[in-house]
XYZ file of C-alpha atoms in Angstrom:
544
model
C 140.088 131.520 36.466
C 142.027 134.458 35.243
C 143.432 136.906 37.697
C 144.271 139.887 35.609
C 147.530 141.810 35.474
C 146.783 145.187 33.978
C 144.877 148.202 35.220
C 145.181 150.254 32.006
C 144.792 153.554 33.829
C 145.621 157.258 33.559
C 147.093 159.217 36.444
C 145.271 161.907 38.379
C 146.912 164.854 40.099
C 145.441 166.269 43.301
C 144.295 162.924 44.673
C 147.627 161.262 44.090
C 149.994 163.977 45.268
C 152.872 162.279 43.498
C 154.885 162.775 40.350
C 154.770 160.264 37.569
C 157.995 158.591 36.569
C 158.364 156.465 33.489
C 159.192 152.879 34.344
C 162.143 151.145 32.768
C 162.765 147.572 31.802
C 160.955 145.214 29.509
C 161.448 144.500 25.859
C 163.816 146.570 23.821
C 162.378 148.418 20.875
C 163.283 147.700 17.321
C 161.596 145.797 14.542
C 161.815 142.042 14.892
C 161.725 139.762 11.888
C 160.537 136.196 12.367
C 162.255 133.212 10.849
C 161.596 132.966 7.128
C 161.694 136.724 6.597
C 158.085 137.542 7.547
C 157.660 140.315 10.093
C 155.336 138.937 12.782
C 152.325 140.564 14.341
C 153.660 141.576 17.755
C 151.652 141.781 20.987
C 152.590 143.047 24.448
C 152.598 140.434 27.215
C 153.581 140.264 30.855
C 155.628 137.264 31.916
C 153.381 134.218 32.509
C 153.355 133.010 36.100
C 154.210 129.423 35.170
C 155.242 127.396 32.165
C 152.528 126.790 29.588
C 150.460 123.916 30.974
C 146.713 124.630 30.590
C 145.605 123.226 33.940
C 148.291 125.251 35.734
C 147.593 128.554 33.975
C 145.143 130.729 35.871
C 146.197 134.268 34.940
C 145.749 136.457 31.908
C 149.276 136.377 30.494
C 149.704 132.630 30.165
C 146.060 132.259 29.146
C 146.568 134.655 26.220
C 149.355 132.464 24.854
C 147.510 129.198 25.380
C 144.376 130.584 23.724
C 146.451 131.035 20.575
C 147.813 127.474 20.722
C 144.704 125.528 21.770
C 141.136 125.477 20.479
C 138.371 125.266 23.134
C 135.312 123.055 23.165
C 133.127 126.191 23.107
C 133.488 129.879 22.386
C 131.048 132.669 23.304
C 128.827 134.697 21.019
C 127.903 138.372 21.316
C 125.050 137.447 23.656
C 127.512 135.683 25.999
C 126.142 132.250 25.145
C 128.426 129.231 24.613
C 128.727 128.127 20.983
C 130.312 124.815 19.969
C 133.854 125.125 18.603
C 135.793 121.833 18.756
C 132.641 120.204 20.124
C 130.077 119.088 17.570
C 127.428 118.920 20.277
C 127.131 119.069 24.079
C 123.953 117.508 25.427
C 122.347 116.467 28.705
C 118.936 115.365 29.943
C 119.499 116.107 33.621
C 122.452 118.549 33.920
C 124.388 115.715 35.556
C 125.401 113.379 32.736
C 126.829 115.279 29.778
C 127.746 113.896 26.364
C 130.307 115.782 24.295
C 130.705 114.883 20.634
C 133.867 116.139 18.913
C 134.031 117.488 15.389
C 136.107 115.406 13.013
C 139.327 116.600 11.451
C 141.081 118.289 14.374
C 144.673 117.165 14.752
C 147.477 117.853 17.170
C 150.381 119.890 15.895
C 152.521 116.724 15.875
C 150.087 115.111 13.421
C 148.140 112.892 15.820
C 144.338 113.019 15.620
C 142.447 114.687 18.441
C 140.458 112.060 20.362
C 138.181 112.025 23.406
C 140.809 110.256 25.495
C 142.974 113.390 25.211
C 140.397 115.232 27.328
C 140.149 112.384 29.835
C 143.926 112.337 30.284
C 144.241 116.112 30.602
C 141.391 116.530 33.077
C 142.484 113.633 35.270
C 145.982 115.089 35.403
C 144.642 118.529 36.284
C 142.350 117.217 39.004
C 144.948 115.093 40.817
C 146.166 116.815 43.974
C 149.613 115.247 43.577
C 150.095 117.378 40.458
C 149.272 120.626 42.327
C 147.674 122.331 39.326
C 146.366 125.851 39.928
C 143.224 125.126 37.918
C 142.569 121.746 39.480
C 139.450 122.750 41.394
C 137.635 123.448 38.099
C 137.134 119.694 37.853
C 135.646 119.558 41.340
C 132.125 118.919 40.110
C 133.081 115.754 38.210
C 132.199 112.507 39.954
C 135.407 111.060 41.368
C 137.202 114.346 41.969
C 137.208 113.634 45.701
C 139.110 110.388 45.067
C 141.896 112.407 43.446
C 141.810 114.928 46.282
C 141.681 113.064 49.611
C 143.443 115.948 51.360
C 146.847 117.025 52.583
C 148.953 114.125 53.814
C 146.629 111.512 52.349
C 147.580 109.261 49.461
C 145.731 109.368 46.155
C 144.529 105.827 45.531
C 143.472 106.201 41.898
C 144.563 108.109 38.806
C 141.156 108.598 37.227
C 137.840 110.228 38.007
C 135.037 107.718 37.596
C 132.867 110.410 36.049
C 135.108 110.729 32.984
C 134.798 108.265 30.112
C 135.897 108.221 26.485
C 133.020 106.270 24.908
C 134.855 106.245 21.593
C 137.384 108.455 19.835
C 134.842 111.207 19.196
C 132.611 110.922 22.272
C 133.336 112.060 25.813
C 130.891 111.321 28.638
C 131.103 113.414 31.794
C 129.136 112.507 34.902
C 128.999 115.161 37.596
C 128.568 114.449 41.295
C 125.486 116.683 41.234
C 123.589 118.555 38.525
C 125.262 121.743 37.306
C 123.474 123.809 34.698
C 126.550 125.955 33.917
C 128.789 123.062 32.888
C 128.614 123.722 29.152
C 129.364 127.398 29.767
C 132.545 126.474 31.658
C 134.024 124.489 28.804
C 135.577 127.453 27.013
C 138.020 127.939 29.865
C 141.748 127.205 29.700
C 141.749 124.305 32.175
C 139.414 122.317 29.923
C 141.826 122.159 26.986
C 142.889 118.610 26.063
C 146.456 117.293 26.082
C 148.119 114.964 23.550
C 149.831 111.730 24.515
C 153.142 113.472 23.878
C 152.515 115.753 26.862
C 153.040 112.966 29.372
C 156.194 111.280 30.594
C 156.603 107.718 31.786
C 155.481 108.797 35.280
C 152.121 110.000 33.952
C 152.916 113.664 34.568
C 153.142 116.457 32.032
C 156.806 116.921 31.177
C 158.818 120.084 31.692
C 159.627 120.054 27.988
C 155.935 120.183 27.115
C 155.409 123.131 29.452
C 158.075 125.040 27.538
C 156.746 124.093 24.111
C 153.177 122.842 24.322
C 151.674 120.970 21.390
C 148.173 122.239 20.753
C 145.353 121.735 18.262
C 144.643 125.425 17.758
C 145.493 128.218 15.355
C 149.158 128.743 16.261
C 152.089 126.521 17.192
C 155.204 127.535 19.088
C 158.285 127.711 16.870
C 160.712 127.045 19.718
C 160.592 126.357 23.468
C 159.839 129.257 25.785
C 162.414 129.591 28.571
C 160.600 131.416 31.344
C 162.743 133.980 33.118
C 165.155 134.531 30.249
C 163.254 134.669 26.952
C 161.721 138.029 26.098
C 159.642 136.743 23.200
C 157.432 133.797 22.314
C 157.458 133.063 18.596
C 154.527 131.299 16.921
C 153.391 130.308 13.424
C 149.983 129.449 11.998
C 149.291 125.708 12.133
C 148.424 124.821 8.530
C 146.077 121.951 9.431
C 144.017 123.949 11.904
C 140.310 123.379 11.211
C 139.071 126.874 12.049
C 139.459 130.323 10.509
C 142.983 131.626 9.863
C 144.391 135.138 9.359
C 144.191 136.310 5.752
C 147.614 137.767 5.073
C 150.045 136.763 7.796
C 151.309 133.615 9.515
C 153.751 134.766 12.227
C 152.855 135.928 15.742
C 155.205 137.172 18.429
C 154.394 137.867 22.077
C 156.888 140.405 23.469
C 157.373 140.280 27.232
C 157.536 143.602 29.061
C 158.040 144.509 32.702
C 156.992 148.078 31.941
C 153.744 149.075 30.287
C 155.339 152.472 29.581
C 158.041 150.849 27.451
C 155.390 148.901 25.547
C 153.443 152.121 24.921
C 156.547 153.770 23.506
C 157.120 150.767 21.230
C 153.496 150.898 20.082
C 153.791 154.553 19.106
C 156.976 153.761 17.188
C 155.277 150.857 15.377
C 157.711 148.435 17.027
C 154.752 146.775 18.739
C 151.414 146.080 17.085
C 148.954 145.344 19.916
C 148.947 146.652 23.492
C 145.949 145.638 25.591
C 147.029 147.218 28.919
C 147.809 150.856 28.233
C 149.894 152.588 30.941
C 149.059 155.580 33.165
C 150.554 158.132 30.775
C 148.728 156.782 27.723
C 144.970 156.922 28.071
C 144.601 160.696 28.272
C 146.371 161.079 24.933
C 145.718 157.674 23.352
C 142.669 158.784 21.364
C 144.561 161.737 19.939
C 147.734 159.742 19.248
C 146.083 156.583 17.867
C 142.757 157.841 16.543
C 140.591 154.897 15.522
C 143.372 152.567 16.638
C 142.495 153.289 20.280
C 139.738 151.101 21.745
C 137.602 151.675 24.825
C 135.026 148.963 25.347
C 132.947 147.257 28.018
C 134.665 144.640 30.131
C 133.430 142.103 32.670
C 136.374 142.413 35.089
C 136.501 143.619 38.686
C 139.368 145.326 40.549
C 139.736 144.455 44.241
C 141.711 145.022 47.389
C 142.181 141.646 49.102
C 143.025 140.465 52.621
C 145.103 137.388 53.568
C 142.443 136.229 56.035
C 143.714 132.675 56.409
C 147.153 133.600 57.713
C 147.004 137.148 59.080
C 144.638 137.678 62.052
C 145.031 141.460 61.800
C 142.243 141.453 59.213
C 139.822 139.022 60.875
C 137.276 141.636 62.014
C 134.746 142.271 59.256
C 133.918 145.666 60.774
C 137.525 146.685 60.208
C 137.373 145.481 56.593
C 134.115 147.374 56.052
C 135.751 150.517 57.457
C 138.617 150.234 54.987
C 136.068 149.857 52.174
C 134.075 152.917 53.269
C 137.302 154.958 53.419
C 137.956 154.482 49.686
C 136.694 157.270 47.437
C 135.767 155.137 44.420
C 134.063 157.957 42.536
C 137.126 160.212 42.590
C 139.473 157.333 41.779
C 137.452 156.188 38.781
C 136.827 159.705 37.474
C 140.216 161.263 38.210
C 142.759 158.470 38.339
C 141.064 156.423 35.630
C 139.786 159.426 33.620
C 136.298 157.924 33.602
C 137.395 154.628 32.030
C 136.261 152.724 35.119
C 133.140 152.840 37.270
C 132.846 152.468 41.059
C 132.200 148.863 42.081
C 129.047 148.294 44.103
C 128.731 144.504 43.855
C 130.960 141.447 43.509
C 129.289 140.720 40.148
C 130.093 142.940 37.171
C 127.195 144.758 35.399
C 128.074 143.019 32.111
C 126.831 139.693 33.505
C 123.307 138.741 34.591
C 123.056 138.832 38.383
C 124.544 142.260 39.047
C 122.525 144.475 41.407
C 123.159 148.196 41.526
C 124.028 149.438 45.009
C 124.205 145.943 46.500
C 127.419 146.757 48.385
C 126.482 149.288 51.062
C 130.006 149.113 52.512
C 131.258 150.303 49.115
C 129.657 153.726 49.692
C 132.184 156.424 50.537
C 131.669 157.470 54.160
C 134.942 158.652 55.725
C 133.370 159.759 59.006
C 131.712 156.400 59.671
C 134.818 154.616 58.382
C 137.075 156.291 60.940
C 134.674 155.663 63.819
C 134.146 152.019 62.875
C 137.858 151.382 62.317
C 138.675 152.776 65.749
C 135.899 150.749 67.374
C 137.221 147.598 65.708
C 140.725 148.447 66.956
C 142.169 148.158 63.474
C 145.974 148.104 63.126
C 147.705 151.484 62.947
C 150.077 150.257 60.258
C 148.864 148.755 56.982
C 150.728 147.494 53.930
C 149.271 147.349 50.438
C 150.992 145.283 47.740
C 150.563 145.421 43.975
C 152.271 144.293 40.782
C 154.256 147.083 39.166
C 154.114 145.637 35.641
C 150.411 146.327 35.160
C 149.966 150.080 35.570
C 148.573 149.981 39.122
C 150.815 152.434 40.948
C 148.534 155.459 40.659
C 145.281 153.946 41.878
C 146.986 151.987 44.643
C 148.691 155.179 45.827
C 145.274 156.876 45.712
C 143.748 154.157 47.895
C 146.680 154.429 50.299
C 146.181 158.202 50.546
C 142.481 157.648 51.244
C 143.293 155.280 54.103
C 145.915 157.604 55.560
C 143.594 160.600 55.465
C 140.336 158.923 56.460
C 141.477 156.317 58.970
C 144.494 158.113 60.431
C 146.793 155.140 59.861
C 150.236 154.632 58.391
C 150.114 152.886 55.006
C 153.114 151.414 53.216
C 152.744 150.686 49.505
C 154.826 147.753 48.301
C 155.378 147.161 44.584
C 156.225 143.714 43.214
C 158.153 143.877 39.939
C 156.082 141.182 38.233
C 152.523 139.916 38.541
C 153.877 136.382 38.853
C 155.898 137.413 41.921
C 152.964 138.621 43.993
C 150.870 135.618 42.931
C 153.643 133.261 44.010
C 153.959 134.978 47.393
C 150.204 134.888 47.925
C 150.003 131.219 47.009
C 152.933 130.475 49.297
C 151.298 132.455 52.127
C 154.416 134.612 52.314
C 152.796 138.005 51.821
C 150.681 139.169 54.773
C 149.645 142.632 53.660
C 146.569 143.771 51.811
C 146.922 143.199 48.092
C 145.663 144.424 44.763
C 143.791 141.783 42.765
C 141.796 141.778 39.553
C 139.434 139.299 37.954
C 138.750 138.731 34.265
C 135.994 136.210 33.731
C 136.644 132.674 32.560
C 133.126 132.202 31.231
C 129.976 134.375 31.243
C 128.183 133.353 34.431
C 127.571 134.988 37.805
C 128.948 131.784 39.328
C 132.395 132.641 37.926
C 132.630 135.611 40.318
C 131.993 133.287 43.256
C 133.434 129.765 43.153
C 136.898 130.397 41.676
C 137.729 133.264 44.057
C 135.885 132.598 47.299
C 134.986 128.900 47.627
C 136.758 126.707 50.174
C 137.862 124.385 47.381
C 139.656 127.231 45.620
C 142.061 127.780 48.520
C 144.316 124.858 47.650
C 143.687 124.724 43.900
C 142.245 128.013 42.773
C 142.398 131.798 43.099
C 141.164 132.111 46.689
C 144.178 134.131 47.803
C 142.291 135.394 50.853
C 141.928 131.861 52.160
C 138.267 132.727 52.796
C 136.065 129.814 53.836
C 132.354 129.890 54.669
C 130.200 126.754 54.697
C 126.997 128.704 54.073
C 128.561 130.390 51.058
C 129.733 127.046 49.638
C 126.321 125.473 50.231
C 124.454 128.377 48.643
C 126.630 128.291 45.530
C 126.011 124.531 45.363
C 122.263 125.162 45.408
C 122.697 127.483 42.441
C 124.787 124.878 40.660
C 122.074 122.286 41.092
C 119.080 124.506 40.330
C 116.656 123.243 37.726
C 116.427 126.544 35.849
C 118.782 129.460 35.076
C 116.441 131.802 36.934
C 116.551 129.740 40.135
C 120.311 129.326 39.806
C 120.748 133.090 39.581
C 118.717 133.627 42.751
C 121.039 131.303 44.658
C 124.164 132.907 43.195
C 122.861 136.300 44.297
C 122.227 134.863 47.772
C 125.854 133.712 47.837
C 126.862 137.188 46.669
C 124.940 138.572 49.665
C 127.146 136.510 51.984
C 130.253 138.047 50.408
C 128.756 141.525 50.742
C 128.188 140.845 54.436
C 131.670 139.444 55.098
C 133.827 141.427 52.645
C 136.732 138.987 52.148
C 137.748 141.300 49.304
C 136.854 144.935 48.705
C 135.398 145.589 45.229
C 136.878 148.914 44.082
C 136.071 149.342 40.382
C 134.578 147.687 37.339
C 136.915 147.451 34.378
C 136.710 148.735 30.857
C 139.119 147.455 28.223
C 141.478 150.138 26.911
C 143.838 148.986 24.193
C 145.602 150.184 21.093
C 147.271 148.907 17.974
C 149.856 150.079 15.445
C 149.513 151.362 11.882
C 150.671 147.962 10.634
C 147.519 146.026 11.598
C 143.743 146.466 11.454
C 140.542 144.703 12.536
C 141.892 144.112 16.050
C 139.140 142.913 18.391
C 139.311 141.945 22.061
C 136.797 139.238 22.974
C 134.750 138.610 26.120
C 137.687 136.829 27.781
C 140.017 139.782 27.067
C 141.855 137.830 24.390
C 142.576 138.836 20.797
C 140.395 137.372 18.045
C 143.387 136.452 15.876
C 141.656 135.250 12.685
C 140.098 138.712 12.289
C 143.407 140.589 12.516
C 144.878 141.750 9.201
C 148.085 143.484 8.272
C 147.520 146.965 6.878
């Protein structure tokens, strides 16, 4: 699952009733030369939430780095279908028992061969509740997951899921607890990367040292450990023995960490940064003029939300109150004015880019300030609201716009609270410390309607997932499970839409807008493409 940091927006005027101020902080400008004299290709990045362990990385910033270091079992083609990458083949006769054959020749960046047992070890580690991995619930469909997750206060009696087996060095057999037609589609996600033997200490856990300098089997390798909280760059080099495509005329990559998208935009214009995939509020209106063909505006499968901490703040328990807040938000004006038309009003929990979307499905997403005020009063909604967001992703303007909507249309006091870093608000949400409404975004992990449901709203995703609302509904979980076990994609989609209907009725989150990807690159590079997962297709990038 990848909760997304950036909004990539442009500021409006009348709706916002505020003055824009450039944000400070972040990387310093200036040309950086990598070791060996080669100037690296440099990309903007927000600080990852955690150290770089695949099963504990569930947000866009860390995922971008890991996608450069690891190669997935599958990638996705232009039609959003999974295509074998490290896997030679992925087969099943019943959608329950899956056989994954690995291509030969892949090696770890320490020289060891990639083997099936590397996947078994990584997935068992990720699934074990004692390891508290953010992506652990992704393994929940594998037979034996329950044995590794007996519940809070209960002891884990085994270290392995019985549904995972390395038949030989090149063959992995996965037995699910029930049929799941989307399993192959899932396998391109970060949590399903393998781990080498060197990742684990004597206690069977992934070491802190590995989290700072992971050893992958992908295109790039880290040149030195990444010290989260102090390092402002991550320096990488092409791994010579990588089996896949490599860049044509460069070998060095540098991720530059910023706390201000404005600073990154300034560096991009000065050619001190090469790729910026989350343009700030001041950029989009002028980006086409400033960058020309180096500005990109393309379809995206993400969704922007306002969330509620339902599990630990009873102020938001009344669905009628949540519906009223949704109806008080003027999505059309926000997307047209604040976002300069680079977003569209959300009217479903499923993005239009993915099969399953239904236009107008969310009736509570229709702007109706009169009904909103009446319904909010009838529900005895609180007279003071707080709305939190991460300040490093360009969200200030649209969050302020939402706050102004709520003040004007509901007659309530709204406090807007910025968190300096995306990681900070995620940590507070996971720790159940933040009790206000919160901005959240979702960038898909894999192209399926199910990915808008299970990772964000299932009961299992509360402890080990991205269910920051703490939302739990047995009917929702059961309906998603019916979709998982359906015999055909068509029947599965019907069930996923039925689960979507439950969300539309209960509104644990408020869908506000559907994303587009707005990015830019410097005069020093060309052929920059952002893929379906909002990650850079590095082998295609060339220096100018």
